[in-house]
Amino acid sequence: GDKLLDINILQKLKDVSVLLVEDDESTSLAIKQSLEFYCKNIVCAKDGLKGFERYFENEFDIVVTDINLPNLNGLEMLDEIRKRAPHVRSIIITSFDTSEHMLASIEFGAYNYIRKPFKIEGLQTTIIMATKDLFESRKQLFKNGEEVQMPKNEAKLFFLLVSNIEKVVSYEVIENYVW
C-alpha cells in the first residue's frame, strides 16, 4: 500500500502557512484535508484573481496553485504576486494536458511543480522541500564575534537588502516583504 510520510517529517509542516488556489472542489478539499492537520494555516481560493488578493491579506510561506484557473491562470497569478513579493515560494499543479509552452514557462521560472494525478505524500514532500530553508537557516548577524539582536522587521529588512545586494529593492517590495 501507500507509504504514508513519517510523522517526524510531517512535523516540518507545522510552521508553514499555505495558500491553495484550485478551482476543482474535490481536489481542493482533498488537499486541504491532507494539510490542515499538519500545517500552521491553509487558505483556499477558487481562481487566480482571488488567489492574488488572498496572498496579500495574510502571510503565506508557499502558494500551491493549479495552472488552469478562471480569471488568471496559475502562472499569471504567480507573476503578478512576484512583482510585489519576489520571494514568493510556489508549487504549480500541472495535468497531463498542460502544454509544452506552459511547462517551459514553469521550468524557466524555476517553480516547483507536481503533476496530476499525484499522491498526497508527494505534495506534502514537495511543500517540505520548497520551504525547508525557511526554518533551517535562522539567520544571524555577528559584529566583533557577538550576535547582534534585531527586532523582527529590522532583521527582515536587513536580510532582504543583503540578499539583493546587487539590485535596487523597490519601496513596494520592502513594504510587502517587511510589513
Coordinates of C-alpha atoms in Angstrom, one line a residue:
G1 CA 0.0 0.0 0.0
D2 CA 1.0 3.7 0.0
K3 CA 3.6 4.5 2.4
L4 CA 2.5 7.5 4.4
L5 CA 5.0 10.1 5.4
D6 CA 6.7 9.6 8.7
I7 CA 5.1 11.9 11.4
N8 CA 8.5 13.4 12.1
I9 CA 8.8 14.6 8.5
L10 CA 5.3 16.0 8.6
Q11 CA 6.2 17.9 11.7
K12 CA 8.2 20.1 9.4
L13 CA 5.0 21.5 8.1
K14 CA 3.8 22.9 11.4
D15 CA 5.2 26.4 10.8
V16 CA 4.1 26.5 7.2
S17 CA 1.1 28.5 6.0
V18 CA -0.2 27.5 2.6
L19 CA -2.4 29.4 0.1
L20 CA -4.1 26.8 -2.1
V21 CA -5.5 28.1 -5.4
E22 CA -7.6 25.4 -7.1
D23 CA -10.9 25.6 -8.9
D24 CA -11.8 22.0 -8.7
E25 CA -13.8 21.5 -5.5
S26 CA -12.9 17.9 -4.9
T27 CA -9.2 18.4 -5.4
S28 CA -9.2 21.4 -3.3
L29 CA -11.0 19.6 -0.5
A30 CA -8.6 16.6 -0.6
I31 CA -5.5 18.8 -0.5
K32 CA -7.0 20.9 2.3
Q33 CA -7.8 17.9 4.4
S34 CA -4.4 16.4 3.9
L35 CA -2.6 19.5 5.0
E36 CA -4.8 21.3 7.6
F37 CA -3.9 18.9 10.4
Y38 CA -0.1 19.4 9.8
C39 CA 0.2 23.0 8.6
K40 CA 0.0 26.2 10.6
N41 CA -2.6 27.5 8.2
I42 CA -4.2 26.7 4.9
V43 CA -6.4 29.1 3.0
C44 CA -8.2 28.2 -0.3
A45 CA -9.1 30.4 -3.3
K46 CA -11.0 29.3 -6.3
D47 CA -9.4 31.4 -9.1
G48 CA -6.3 33.3 -9.9
L49 CA -7.7 36.7 -9.1
K50 CA -8.9 35.6 -5.6
G51 CA -5.6 33.8 -5.1
F52 CA -3.8 37.0 -5.8
E53 CA -5.9 39.0 -3.4
R54 CA -5.7 36.4 -0.6
Y55 CA -1.9 36.3 -0.9
F56 CA -1.7 39.9 0.3
E57 CA -4.3 39.6 3.0
N58 CA -2.2 37.2 5.0
E59 CA 1.4 36.0 5.3
F60 CA 1.9 32.8 3.4
D61 CA 5.0 30.7 3.2
I62 CA 4.0 29.0 0.0
V63 CA 1.4 29.1 -2.8
V64 CA 0.1 25.8 -4.2
T65 CA -1.7 26.5 -7.4
D66 CA -3.3 24.7 -10.2
I67 CA -2.3 26.0 -13.6
N68 CA -5.7 26.0 -15.3
L69 CA -7.7 28.5 -13.4
P70 CA -10.5 31.0 -14.3
N71 CA -9.7 34.8 -14.5
L72 CA -5.9 34.5 -14.2
N73 CA -4.1 31.2 -14.7
G74 CA -1.7 29.9 -12.1
L75 CA 1.4 31.3 -13.8
E76 CA -0.1 34.7 -14.5
M77 CA -1.2 34.9 -10.9
L78 CA 2.3 34.0 -9.6
D79 CA 3.8 36.5 -12.0
E80 CA 1.6 39.2 -10.5
I81 CA 2.4 38.2 -7.0
R82 CA 6.1 38.1 -7.8
K83 CA 6.1 41.7 -9.0
R84 CA 5.2 42.7 -5.4
A85 CA 6.7 39.8 -3.5
P86 CA 9.7 38.4 -5.4
H87 CA 10.4 35.9 -2.6
V88 CA 7.1 34.1 -3.1
R89 CA 7.5 30.3 -3.0
S90 CA 5.2 28.2 -5.1
I91 CA 4.3 24.8 -6.3
I92 CA 2.3 24.5 -9.5
I93 CA 0.0 21.6 -10.1
T94 CA 0.0 20.6 -13.7
S95 CA -2.0 18.0 -15.5
F96 CA -1.3 15.6 -18.4
D97 CA -2.7 18.2 -20.8
T98 CA -0.5 21.0 -19.7
S99 CA 1.0 22.4 -22.9
E100 CA 4.8 22.3 -23.7
H101 CA 4.7 26.1 -23.6
M102 CA 3.4 26.2 -20.1
L103 CA 5.9 23.5 -18.9
A104 CA 8.7 25.6 -20.4
S105 CA 7.5 28.7 -18.5
I106 CA 7.3 26.7 -15.3
E107 CA 10.9 25.4 -15.7
F108 CA 12.1 28.8 -16.8
G109 CA 10.6 30.4 -13.7
A110 CA 12.2 27.7 -11.6
Y111 CA 8.9 26.8 -10.0
N112 CA 8.4 23.6 -8.2
Y113 CA 5.7 21.5 -9.9
I114 CA 3.8 18.4 -9.3
R115 CA 1.8 16.5 -11.9
K116 CA -1.8 15.4 -11.5
P117 CA -2.8 12.8 -10.6
F118 CA -0.5 13.0 -7.6
K119 CA -0.3 11.2 -4.3
I120 CA -0.8 13.5 -1.3
E121 CA 2.5 12.4 0.2
G122 CA 4.1 13.7 -3.0
L123 CA 2.6 17.1 -2.4
Q124 CA 3.5 17.1 1.3
T125 CA 7.1 16.2 0.4
T126 CA 7.2 18.9 -2.3
I127 CA 6.0 21.5 0.2
I128 CA 8.6 20.4 2.8
M129 CA 11.4 20.6 0.2
A130 CA 10.2 24.0 -1.1
T131 CA 10.1 25.6 2.4
K132 CA 12.9 23.8 4.2
D133 CA 15.3 26.7 4.1
L134 CA 12.7 28.9 5.7
F135 CA 13.2 27.3 9.1
E136 CA 16.6 25.6 8.9
S137 CA 18.6 28.8 8.4
R138 CA 17.8 31.1 11.3
K139 CA 19.9 33.9 10.0
Q140 CA 22.2 35.6 12.5
L141 CA 24.3 38.7 12.3
F142 CA 27.6 39.0 14.2
K143 CA 29.6 42.1 15.0
N144 CA 33.0 41.6 16.5
G145 CA 32.0 38.0 17.3
E146 CA 28.9 38.9 19.2
E147 CA 25.4 38.2 17.8
V148 CA 23.5 41.4 17.1
Q149 CA 19.9 41.1 18.2
M150 CA 17.4 42.9 15.9
P151 CA 13.7 43.3 16.1
K152 CA 11.9 41.0 13.6
N153 CA 11.1 43.7 11.0
E154 CA 14.6 45.2 11.1
A155 CA 16.1 41.7 10.6
K156 CA 13.7 41.0 7.7
L157 CA 14.7 44.3 6.1
F158 CA 18.4 43.8 6.7
F159 CA 18.4 40.3 5.2
L160 CA 16.2 41.4 2.3
L161 CA 18.7 44.0 1.4
V162 CA 21.7 41.7 1.9
S163 CA 20.2 39.0 -0.3
N164 CA 19.6 41.6 -3.1
I165 CA 22.9 43.3 -2.6
E166 CA 23.5 43.9 -6.4
K167 CA 19.9 45.1 -7.0
V168 CA 17.7 48.0 -6.3
V169 CA 15.0 47.0 -3.9
S170 CA 11.8 49.0 -4.6
Y171 CA 9.8 50.6 -1.7
E172 CA 6.9 48.4 -2.7
V173 CA 8.9 45.2 -2.3
I174 CA 10.3 46.3 1.1
E175 CA 6.8 47.2 2.3
N176 CA 5.3 43.9 1.2
Y177 CA 8.2 41.8 2.5
V178 CA 8.8 43.5 5.8
W179 CA 5.4 44.7 7.0

